Amino acid sequence: MEFFTSYDGTKLAYRVIGDGRPVICLPGGPQESAYLGELGGLSAHRQLIMLDLRGTGRSATPADIASCRCDRLVDDVEALRGHLGLDRMDLLAHSAGANLAVQYVGRRPERVGRLALITPSVRAVGIAITGELRRETVQPRRDEPWFPEAFAALEAIGAGQATADSRQAIAPFSYGRWDEAARAHRAAEDERMNTEVVAAFNAEGAYDPDATRAALARFQSPVLLLAGEVDPGAPAPATAEFAELFPNAEFAVQPGAGHFPWLDDADRFVAATAAFLGQATTRRRNLSH
């Protein structure tokens, strides 16, 4: 782990994996970046700078937990850019990390080269995901043995009857294969989640969809939005709608993938993502840790 001090004195941690031009990776959750692994081997193509958001992983929990709100984390990303000595950087964000990435773009568009949003949350841009769309998205899995219990839990959550058990029951929908590796990945995710930080991340005032949409409409750099075919967390139609907010976006769907496409088919994920990021024009002044 490497460390730097953010704008308010909070000590934040990040991992450096691989060589080549750096790409800053923002995890979802919010949680520590360990669950991203090496993004299926993307580290063979680009140097991955994986940030642990404040209050997660090896990063310190700030005295003011309100500073973990999504829009306020923009200043941490900017502090990391400055620490790394990057004039302009490529960003890759997964899930809820996309909410942070697009708010960074809204505030610092001149600092972003290429932007890759992987199974992105759409909360920051105000796109609605209906219960019907989520149910349609998971229908290709209906012959799997765990489906009846998971589908019943999904319907209960959609009806406003969410419980800890129902949220656990829908876990298989996040993975293209609900196998031993997926179960281990999910268990590790559950251990890393800090509910206090999650609440602060999404606290009132975290998002201004109208302002963010207006900023994205002016963002001319290349953008990739990648959806998993069977991911109810970020259904492909909602991700396609997200892509339409950018003037220069590519939209792709990874067949058979859930919310973590690098786990479901690493080769396919890396091929698509590396092809997009491979043309990056990131300029590095003086990378010092």
Short mmCIF file of C-alpha atoms in Angstrom, two decimals, residues 1 15 17 27 31-39 50-52 56-57 185 188-189 192 262:
data_model
loop_
_atom_site.label_atom_id
_atom_site.label_comp_id
_atom_site.label_asym_id
_atom_site.label_seq_id
_atom_site.Cartn_x
_atom_site.Cartn_y
_atom_site.Cartn_z
CA MET A 1 0.00 0.00 0.00
CA ARG A 15 -2.46 0.15 -4.33
CA ILE A 17 -0.52 -2.84 -9.66
CA PRO A 27 -14.27 1.21 -6.24
CA GLN A 31 -15.59 -0.03 0.23
CA GLU A 32 -11.91 -0.75 -0.05
CA SER A 33 -10.54 -1.50 -3.49
CA ALA A 34 -9.33 -5.05 -2.69
CA TYR A 35 -12.47 -6.61 -4.22
CA LEU A 36 -11.40 -5.31 -7.63
CA GLY A 37 -8.37 -7.64 -7.56
CA GLU A 38 -6.36 -6.93 -10.71
CA LEU A 39 -9.55 -6.45 -12.73
CA MET A 50 -6.60 1.57 -6.81
CA LEU A 51 -7.86 4.02 -4.21
CA ASP A 52 -9.33 2.99 -0.87
CA THR A 56 -12.56 2.10 3.98
CA GLY A 57 -9.68 -0.36 3.81
CA HIS A 185 -15.98 -12.87 -3.22
CA ALA A 188 -15.27 -10.80 1.57
CA GLU A 189 -17.41 -7.91 0.33
CA ARG A 192 -15.48 -4.97 4.16
CA TRP A 262 -13.97 -9.31 -14.71
#
